[in-house]
mmCIF file of C-alpha atoms in Angstrom:
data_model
loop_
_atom_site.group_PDB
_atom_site.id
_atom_site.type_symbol
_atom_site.label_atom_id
_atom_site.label_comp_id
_atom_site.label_asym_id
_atom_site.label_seq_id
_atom_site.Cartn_x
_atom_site.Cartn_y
_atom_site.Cartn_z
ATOM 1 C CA UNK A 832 31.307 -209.798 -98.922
ATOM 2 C CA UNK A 833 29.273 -212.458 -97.787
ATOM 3 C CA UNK A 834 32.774 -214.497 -95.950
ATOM 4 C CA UNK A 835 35.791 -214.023 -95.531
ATOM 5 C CA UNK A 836 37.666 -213.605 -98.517
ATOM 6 C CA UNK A 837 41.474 -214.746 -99.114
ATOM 7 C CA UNK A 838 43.617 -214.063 -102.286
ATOM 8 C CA UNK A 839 45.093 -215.636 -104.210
ATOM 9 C CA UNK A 840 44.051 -218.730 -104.175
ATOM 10 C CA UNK A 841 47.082 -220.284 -105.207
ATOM 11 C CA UNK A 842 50.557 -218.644 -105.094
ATOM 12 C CA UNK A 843 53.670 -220.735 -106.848
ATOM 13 C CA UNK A 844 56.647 -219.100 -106.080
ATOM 14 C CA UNK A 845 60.418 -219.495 -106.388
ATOM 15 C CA UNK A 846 62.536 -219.574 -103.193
ATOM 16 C CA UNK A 847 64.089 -216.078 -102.273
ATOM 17 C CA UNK A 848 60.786 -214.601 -103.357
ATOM 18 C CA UNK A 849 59.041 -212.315 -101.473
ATOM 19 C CA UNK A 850 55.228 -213.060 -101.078
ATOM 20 C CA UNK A 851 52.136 -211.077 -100.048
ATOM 21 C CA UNK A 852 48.727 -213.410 -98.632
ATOM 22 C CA UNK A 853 45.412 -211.248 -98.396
ATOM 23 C CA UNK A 854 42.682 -211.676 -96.047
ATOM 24 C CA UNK A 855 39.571 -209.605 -95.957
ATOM 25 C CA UNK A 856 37.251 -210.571 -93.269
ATOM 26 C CA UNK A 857 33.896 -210.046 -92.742
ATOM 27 C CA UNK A 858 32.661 -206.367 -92.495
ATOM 28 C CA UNK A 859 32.931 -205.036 -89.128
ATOM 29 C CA UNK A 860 34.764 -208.303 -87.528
ATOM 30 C CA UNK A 861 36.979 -207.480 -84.557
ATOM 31 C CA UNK A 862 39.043 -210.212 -84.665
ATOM 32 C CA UNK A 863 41.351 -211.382 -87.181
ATOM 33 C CA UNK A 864 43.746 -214.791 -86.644
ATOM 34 C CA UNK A 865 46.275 -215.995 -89.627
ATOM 35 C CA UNK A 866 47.059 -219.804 -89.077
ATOM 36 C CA UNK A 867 49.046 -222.192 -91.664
ATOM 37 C CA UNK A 868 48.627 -225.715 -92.228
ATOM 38 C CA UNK A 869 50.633 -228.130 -93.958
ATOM 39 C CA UNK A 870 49.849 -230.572 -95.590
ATOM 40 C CA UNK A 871 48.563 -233.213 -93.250
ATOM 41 C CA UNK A 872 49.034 -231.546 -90.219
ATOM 42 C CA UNK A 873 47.149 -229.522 -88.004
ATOM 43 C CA UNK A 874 47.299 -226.007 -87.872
ATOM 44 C CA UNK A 875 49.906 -223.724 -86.576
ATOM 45 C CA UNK A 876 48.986 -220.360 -84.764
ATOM 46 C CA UNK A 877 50.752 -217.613 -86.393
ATOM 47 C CA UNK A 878 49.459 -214.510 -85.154
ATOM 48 C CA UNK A 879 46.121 -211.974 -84.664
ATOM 49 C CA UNK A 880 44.684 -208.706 -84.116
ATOM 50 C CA UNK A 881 41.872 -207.173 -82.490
ATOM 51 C CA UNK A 882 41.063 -204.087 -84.389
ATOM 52 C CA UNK A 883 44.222 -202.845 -86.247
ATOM 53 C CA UNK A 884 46.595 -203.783 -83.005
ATOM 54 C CA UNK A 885 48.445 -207.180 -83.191
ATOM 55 C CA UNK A 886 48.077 -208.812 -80.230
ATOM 56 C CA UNK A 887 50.642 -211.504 -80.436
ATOM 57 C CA UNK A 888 52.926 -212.699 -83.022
ATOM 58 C CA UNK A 889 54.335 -215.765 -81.102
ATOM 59 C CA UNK A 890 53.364 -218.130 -83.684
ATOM 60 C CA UNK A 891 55.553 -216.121 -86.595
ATOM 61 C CA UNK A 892 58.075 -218.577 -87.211
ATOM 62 C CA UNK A 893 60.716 -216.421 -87.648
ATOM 63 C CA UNK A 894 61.455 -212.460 -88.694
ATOM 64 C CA UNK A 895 60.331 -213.644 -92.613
ATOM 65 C CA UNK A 896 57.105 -213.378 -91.663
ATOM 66 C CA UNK A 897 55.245 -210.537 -90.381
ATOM 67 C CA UNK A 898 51.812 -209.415 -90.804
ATOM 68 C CA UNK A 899 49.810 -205.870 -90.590
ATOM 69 C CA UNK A 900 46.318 -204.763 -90.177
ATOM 70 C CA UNK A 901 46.777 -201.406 -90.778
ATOM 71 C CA UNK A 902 42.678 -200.115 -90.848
ATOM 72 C CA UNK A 903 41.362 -202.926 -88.771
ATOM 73 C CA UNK A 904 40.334 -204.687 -91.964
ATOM 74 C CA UNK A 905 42.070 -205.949 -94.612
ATOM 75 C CA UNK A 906 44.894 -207.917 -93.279
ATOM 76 C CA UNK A 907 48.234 -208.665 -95.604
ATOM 77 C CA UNK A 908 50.973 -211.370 -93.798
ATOM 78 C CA UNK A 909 54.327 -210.674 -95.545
ATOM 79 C CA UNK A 910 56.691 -213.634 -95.909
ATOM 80 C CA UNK A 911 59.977 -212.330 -97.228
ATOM 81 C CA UNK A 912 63.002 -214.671 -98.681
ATOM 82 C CA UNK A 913 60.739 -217.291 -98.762
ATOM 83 C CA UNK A 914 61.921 -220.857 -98.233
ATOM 84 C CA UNK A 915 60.773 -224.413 -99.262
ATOM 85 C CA UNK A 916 59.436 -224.952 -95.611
ATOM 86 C CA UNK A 917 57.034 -222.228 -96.308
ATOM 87 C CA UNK A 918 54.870 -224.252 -98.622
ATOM 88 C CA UNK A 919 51.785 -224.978 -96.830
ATOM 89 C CA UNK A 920 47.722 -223.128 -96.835
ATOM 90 C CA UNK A 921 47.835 -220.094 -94.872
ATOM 91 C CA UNK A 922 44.425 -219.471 -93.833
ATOM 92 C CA UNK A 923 42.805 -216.290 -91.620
ATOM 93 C CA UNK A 924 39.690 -216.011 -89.611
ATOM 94 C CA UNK A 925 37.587 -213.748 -88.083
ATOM 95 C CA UNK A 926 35.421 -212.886 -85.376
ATOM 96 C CA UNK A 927 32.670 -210.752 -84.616
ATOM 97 C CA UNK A 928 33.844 -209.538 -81.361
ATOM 98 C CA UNK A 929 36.872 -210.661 -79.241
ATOM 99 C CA UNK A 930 36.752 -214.149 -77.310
ATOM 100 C CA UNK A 931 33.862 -215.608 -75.536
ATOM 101 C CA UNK A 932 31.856 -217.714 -77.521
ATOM 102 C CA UNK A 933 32.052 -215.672 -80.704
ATOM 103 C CA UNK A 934 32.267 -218.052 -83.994
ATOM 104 C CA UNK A 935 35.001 -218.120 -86.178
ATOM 105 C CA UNK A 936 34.659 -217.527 -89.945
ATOM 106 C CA UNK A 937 37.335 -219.091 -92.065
ATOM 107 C CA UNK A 938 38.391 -218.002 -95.408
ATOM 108 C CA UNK A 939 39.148 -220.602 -97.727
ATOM 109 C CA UNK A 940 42.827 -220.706 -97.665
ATOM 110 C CA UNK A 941 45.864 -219.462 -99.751
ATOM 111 C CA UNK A 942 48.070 -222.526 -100.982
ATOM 112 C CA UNK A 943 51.647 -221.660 -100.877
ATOM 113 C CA UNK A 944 53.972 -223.595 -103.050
ATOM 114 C CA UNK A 945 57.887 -222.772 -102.951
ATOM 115 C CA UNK A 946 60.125 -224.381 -105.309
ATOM 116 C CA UNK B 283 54.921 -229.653 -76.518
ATOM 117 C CA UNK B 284 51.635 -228.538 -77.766
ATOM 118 C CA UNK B 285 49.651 -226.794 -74.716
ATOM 119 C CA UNK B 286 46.342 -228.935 -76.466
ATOM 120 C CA UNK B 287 47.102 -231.870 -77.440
ATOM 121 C CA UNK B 288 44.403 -234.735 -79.379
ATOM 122 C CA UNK B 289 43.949 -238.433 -79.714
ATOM 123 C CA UNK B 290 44.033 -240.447 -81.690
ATOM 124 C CA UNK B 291 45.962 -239.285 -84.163
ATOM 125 C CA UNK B 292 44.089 -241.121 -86.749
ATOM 126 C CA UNK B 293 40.905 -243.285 -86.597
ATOM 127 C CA UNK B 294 39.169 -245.899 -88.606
ATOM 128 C CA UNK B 295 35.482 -246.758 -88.037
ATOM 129 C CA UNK B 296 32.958 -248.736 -89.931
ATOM 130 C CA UNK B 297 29.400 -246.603 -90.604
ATOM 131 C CA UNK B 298 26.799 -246.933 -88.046
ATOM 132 C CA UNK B 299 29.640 -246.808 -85.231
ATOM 133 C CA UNK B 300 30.034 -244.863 -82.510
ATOM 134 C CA UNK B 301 33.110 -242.947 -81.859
ATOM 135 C CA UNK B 302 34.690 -240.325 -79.482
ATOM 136 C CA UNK B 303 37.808 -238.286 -79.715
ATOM 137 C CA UNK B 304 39.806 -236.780 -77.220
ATOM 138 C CA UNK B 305 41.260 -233.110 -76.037
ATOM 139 C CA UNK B 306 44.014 -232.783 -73.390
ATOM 140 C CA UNK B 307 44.895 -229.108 -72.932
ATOM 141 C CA UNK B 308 47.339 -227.648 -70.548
ATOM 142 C CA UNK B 309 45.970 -223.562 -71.884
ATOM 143 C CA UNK B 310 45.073 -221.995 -68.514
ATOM 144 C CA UNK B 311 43.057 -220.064 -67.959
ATOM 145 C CA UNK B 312 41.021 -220.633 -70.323
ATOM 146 C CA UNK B 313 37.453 -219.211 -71.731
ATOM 147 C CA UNK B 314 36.608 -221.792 -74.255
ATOM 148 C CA UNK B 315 36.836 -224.779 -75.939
ATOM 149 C CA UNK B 316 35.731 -225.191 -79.797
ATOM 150 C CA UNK B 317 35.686 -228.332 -81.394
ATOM 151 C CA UNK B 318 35.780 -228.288 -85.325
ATOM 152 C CA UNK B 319 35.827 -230.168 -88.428
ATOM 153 C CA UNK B 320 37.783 -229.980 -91.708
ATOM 154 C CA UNK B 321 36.984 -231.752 -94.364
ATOM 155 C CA UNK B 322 39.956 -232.392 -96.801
ATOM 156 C CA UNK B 323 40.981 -229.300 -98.920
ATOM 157 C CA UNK B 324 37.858 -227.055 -96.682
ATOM 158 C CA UNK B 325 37.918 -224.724 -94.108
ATOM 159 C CA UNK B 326 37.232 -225.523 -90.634
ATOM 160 C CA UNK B 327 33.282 -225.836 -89.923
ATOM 161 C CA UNK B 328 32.246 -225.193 -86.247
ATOM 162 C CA UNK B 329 30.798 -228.092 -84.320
ATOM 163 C CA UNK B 330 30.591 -227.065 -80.616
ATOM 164 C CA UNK B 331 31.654 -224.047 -78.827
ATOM 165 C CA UNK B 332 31.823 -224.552 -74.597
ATOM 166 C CA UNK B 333 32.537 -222.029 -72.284
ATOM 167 C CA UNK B 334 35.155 -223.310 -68.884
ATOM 168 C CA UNK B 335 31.594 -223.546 -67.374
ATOM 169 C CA UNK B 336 29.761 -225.840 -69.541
ATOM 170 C CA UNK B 337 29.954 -229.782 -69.474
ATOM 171 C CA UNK B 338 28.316 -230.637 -72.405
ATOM 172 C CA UNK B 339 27.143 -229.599 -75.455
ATOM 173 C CA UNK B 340 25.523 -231.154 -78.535
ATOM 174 C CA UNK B 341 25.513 -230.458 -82.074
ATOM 175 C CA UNK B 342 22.881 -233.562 -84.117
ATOM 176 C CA UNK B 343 24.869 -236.669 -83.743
ATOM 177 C CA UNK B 344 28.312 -234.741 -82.323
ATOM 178 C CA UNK B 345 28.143 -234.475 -78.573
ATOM 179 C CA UNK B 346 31.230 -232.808 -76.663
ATOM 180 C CA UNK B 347 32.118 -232.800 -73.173
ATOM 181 C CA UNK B 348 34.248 -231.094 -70.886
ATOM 182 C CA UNK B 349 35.949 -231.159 -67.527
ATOM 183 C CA UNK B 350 37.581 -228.127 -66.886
ATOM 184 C CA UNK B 351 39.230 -229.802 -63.590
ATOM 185 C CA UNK B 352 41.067 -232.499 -65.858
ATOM 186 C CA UNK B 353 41.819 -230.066 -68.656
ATOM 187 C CA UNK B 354 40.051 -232.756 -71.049
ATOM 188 C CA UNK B 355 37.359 -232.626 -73.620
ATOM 189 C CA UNK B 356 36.314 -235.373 -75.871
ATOM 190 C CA UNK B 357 34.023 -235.329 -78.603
ATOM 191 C CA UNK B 358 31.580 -238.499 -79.458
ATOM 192 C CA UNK B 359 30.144 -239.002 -83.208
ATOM 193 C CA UNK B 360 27.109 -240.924 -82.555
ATOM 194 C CA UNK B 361 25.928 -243.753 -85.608
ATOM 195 C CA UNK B 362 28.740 -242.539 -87.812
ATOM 196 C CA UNK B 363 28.331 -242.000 -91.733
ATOM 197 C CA UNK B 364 30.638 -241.854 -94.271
ATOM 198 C CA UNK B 365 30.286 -237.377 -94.731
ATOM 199 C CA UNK B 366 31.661 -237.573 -91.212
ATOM 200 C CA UNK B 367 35.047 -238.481 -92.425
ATOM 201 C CA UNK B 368 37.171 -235.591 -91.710
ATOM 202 C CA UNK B 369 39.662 -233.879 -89.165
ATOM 203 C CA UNK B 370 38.512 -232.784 -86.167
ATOM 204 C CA UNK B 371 40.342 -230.075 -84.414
ATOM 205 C CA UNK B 372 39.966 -228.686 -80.719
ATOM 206 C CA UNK B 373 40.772 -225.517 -80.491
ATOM 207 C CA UNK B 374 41.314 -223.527 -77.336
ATOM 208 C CA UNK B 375 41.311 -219.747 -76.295
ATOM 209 C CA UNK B 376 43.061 -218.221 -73.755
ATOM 210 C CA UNK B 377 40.901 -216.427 -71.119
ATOM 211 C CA UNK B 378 43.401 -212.515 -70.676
ATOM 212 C CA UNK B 379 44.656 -213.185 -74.325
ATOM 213 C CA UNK B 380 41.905 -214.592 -76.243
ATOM 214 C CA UNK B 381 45.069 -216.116 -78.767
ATOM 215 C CA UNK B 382 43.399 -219.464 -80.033
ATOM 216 C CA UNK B 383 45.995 -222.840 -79.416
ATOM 217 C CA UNK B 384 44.833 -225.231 -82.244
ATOM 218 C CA UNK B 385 45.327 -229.179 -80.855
ATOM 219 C CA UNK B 386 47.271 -231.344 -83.631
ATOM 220 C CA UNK B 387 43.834 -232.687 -85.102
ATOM 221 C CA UNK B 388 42.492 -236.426 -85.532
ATOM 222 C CA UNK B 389 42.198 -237.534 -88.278
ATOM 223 C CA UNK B 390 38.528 -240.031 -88.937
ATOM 224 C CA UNK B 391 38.133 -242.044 -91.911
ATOM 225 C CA UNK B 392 34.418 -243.994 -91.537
ATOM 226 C CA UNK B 393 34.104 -247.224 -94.368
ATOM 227 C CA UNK B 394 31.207 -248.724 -95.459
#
């Protein structure tokens, strides 16, 4: 496609849950970041790959969350027994190649709502 | 505490004002510094991108700076307008790592 794509759009789930956020960059982009954002904040790092390899998961927030990339595409982060404090947009990125002054493409964000 | 850290936190600014936000990062080393903007419910949209090497860079009326010996960057709006309302976020990369460290944001509201 012509950006990055995220799906869904919206998610509403029920705590306990499990959940499943999509991101499918732009063809042939190295570099793929997942971030979150609450609402009114800034955004949180959560983790990214360069080709199918994670590079660093610091930012997961706990074991919940993980995320794979497993044909240096399509990218899938996971958050399992979800919580209340998970409600926030969960957004990914990509990148053409890896670091120097290569421009970010964001997708357009998967809300997260836990009840 | 935040390695990149921005201020204010929130800004108010009539239209036709000039404004400038700062970036105070403690990432080292680095290889670049991005400033962005969000508008509310939007993605981030790419303003500036500077390399540890650059001191300036300009983007229309949004001019940012950096001084890589001061670990600061600041980013001026020049003759404000009301579309510029927005967050804007300074993001920096990590030279070995390339792992992006997203400041906290500022938040600019510009009234008429």
């Amino acid at each position: 496609g012509a950006g990055v794509s995220q799906s869904p759009r919206y998610k509403v789930t029920k705590r306990g849950q499990d959940v499943a956020l999509r991101c499918d960059p732009i063809s042939g982009h190295v570099s793929l970041y997942w971030y979150r954002q609450a609402l009114g904040q800034g955004p949180e790092f959560l983790t990214y790959f360069n080709y199918e390899a994670q590079q660093d998961k610091s930012g997961l927030p706990n074991d919940r969350f993980s995320a794979e990339r497993p044909e240096g595409s399509i990218s899938t982060l996971t958050i399992q027994r979800t919580e209340q404090r998970d409600s926030a947009m969960y957004r990914c990125a990509s990148s053409l190649i890896q670091g120097l002054d290569s421009p970010l493409h964001f997708g357009n964000g998967t809300r997260l709502t836990v009840t | 505490k935040n390695q990149v850290e921005q201020s204010p936190q929130s800004l108010i600014i009539l239209e036709g004002k000039n404004c400038t936000l700062q970036c105070n990062y403690t990432v080292s080393p680095f290889s670049n510094l991005r400033w962005y903007k969000q508008d509310t419910g939007r993605g981030p949209v790419s303003l500036t991108i500077m390399t540890f090497s650059e001191n300036t860079k300009s983007n229309g009326r949004y001019t940012a700076t950096l001084d890589a010996d001061t670990k600061q960057s600041s980013l001026h709006i020049t003759a404000s307008q009301l579309s510029d309302s927005a967050s804007y976020i300074c993001v920096v990369s990590e030279r070995d790592t390339d792992k992006l460290i997203f400041g906290t944001g500022t938040r600019l509201q510009v009234f008429p």
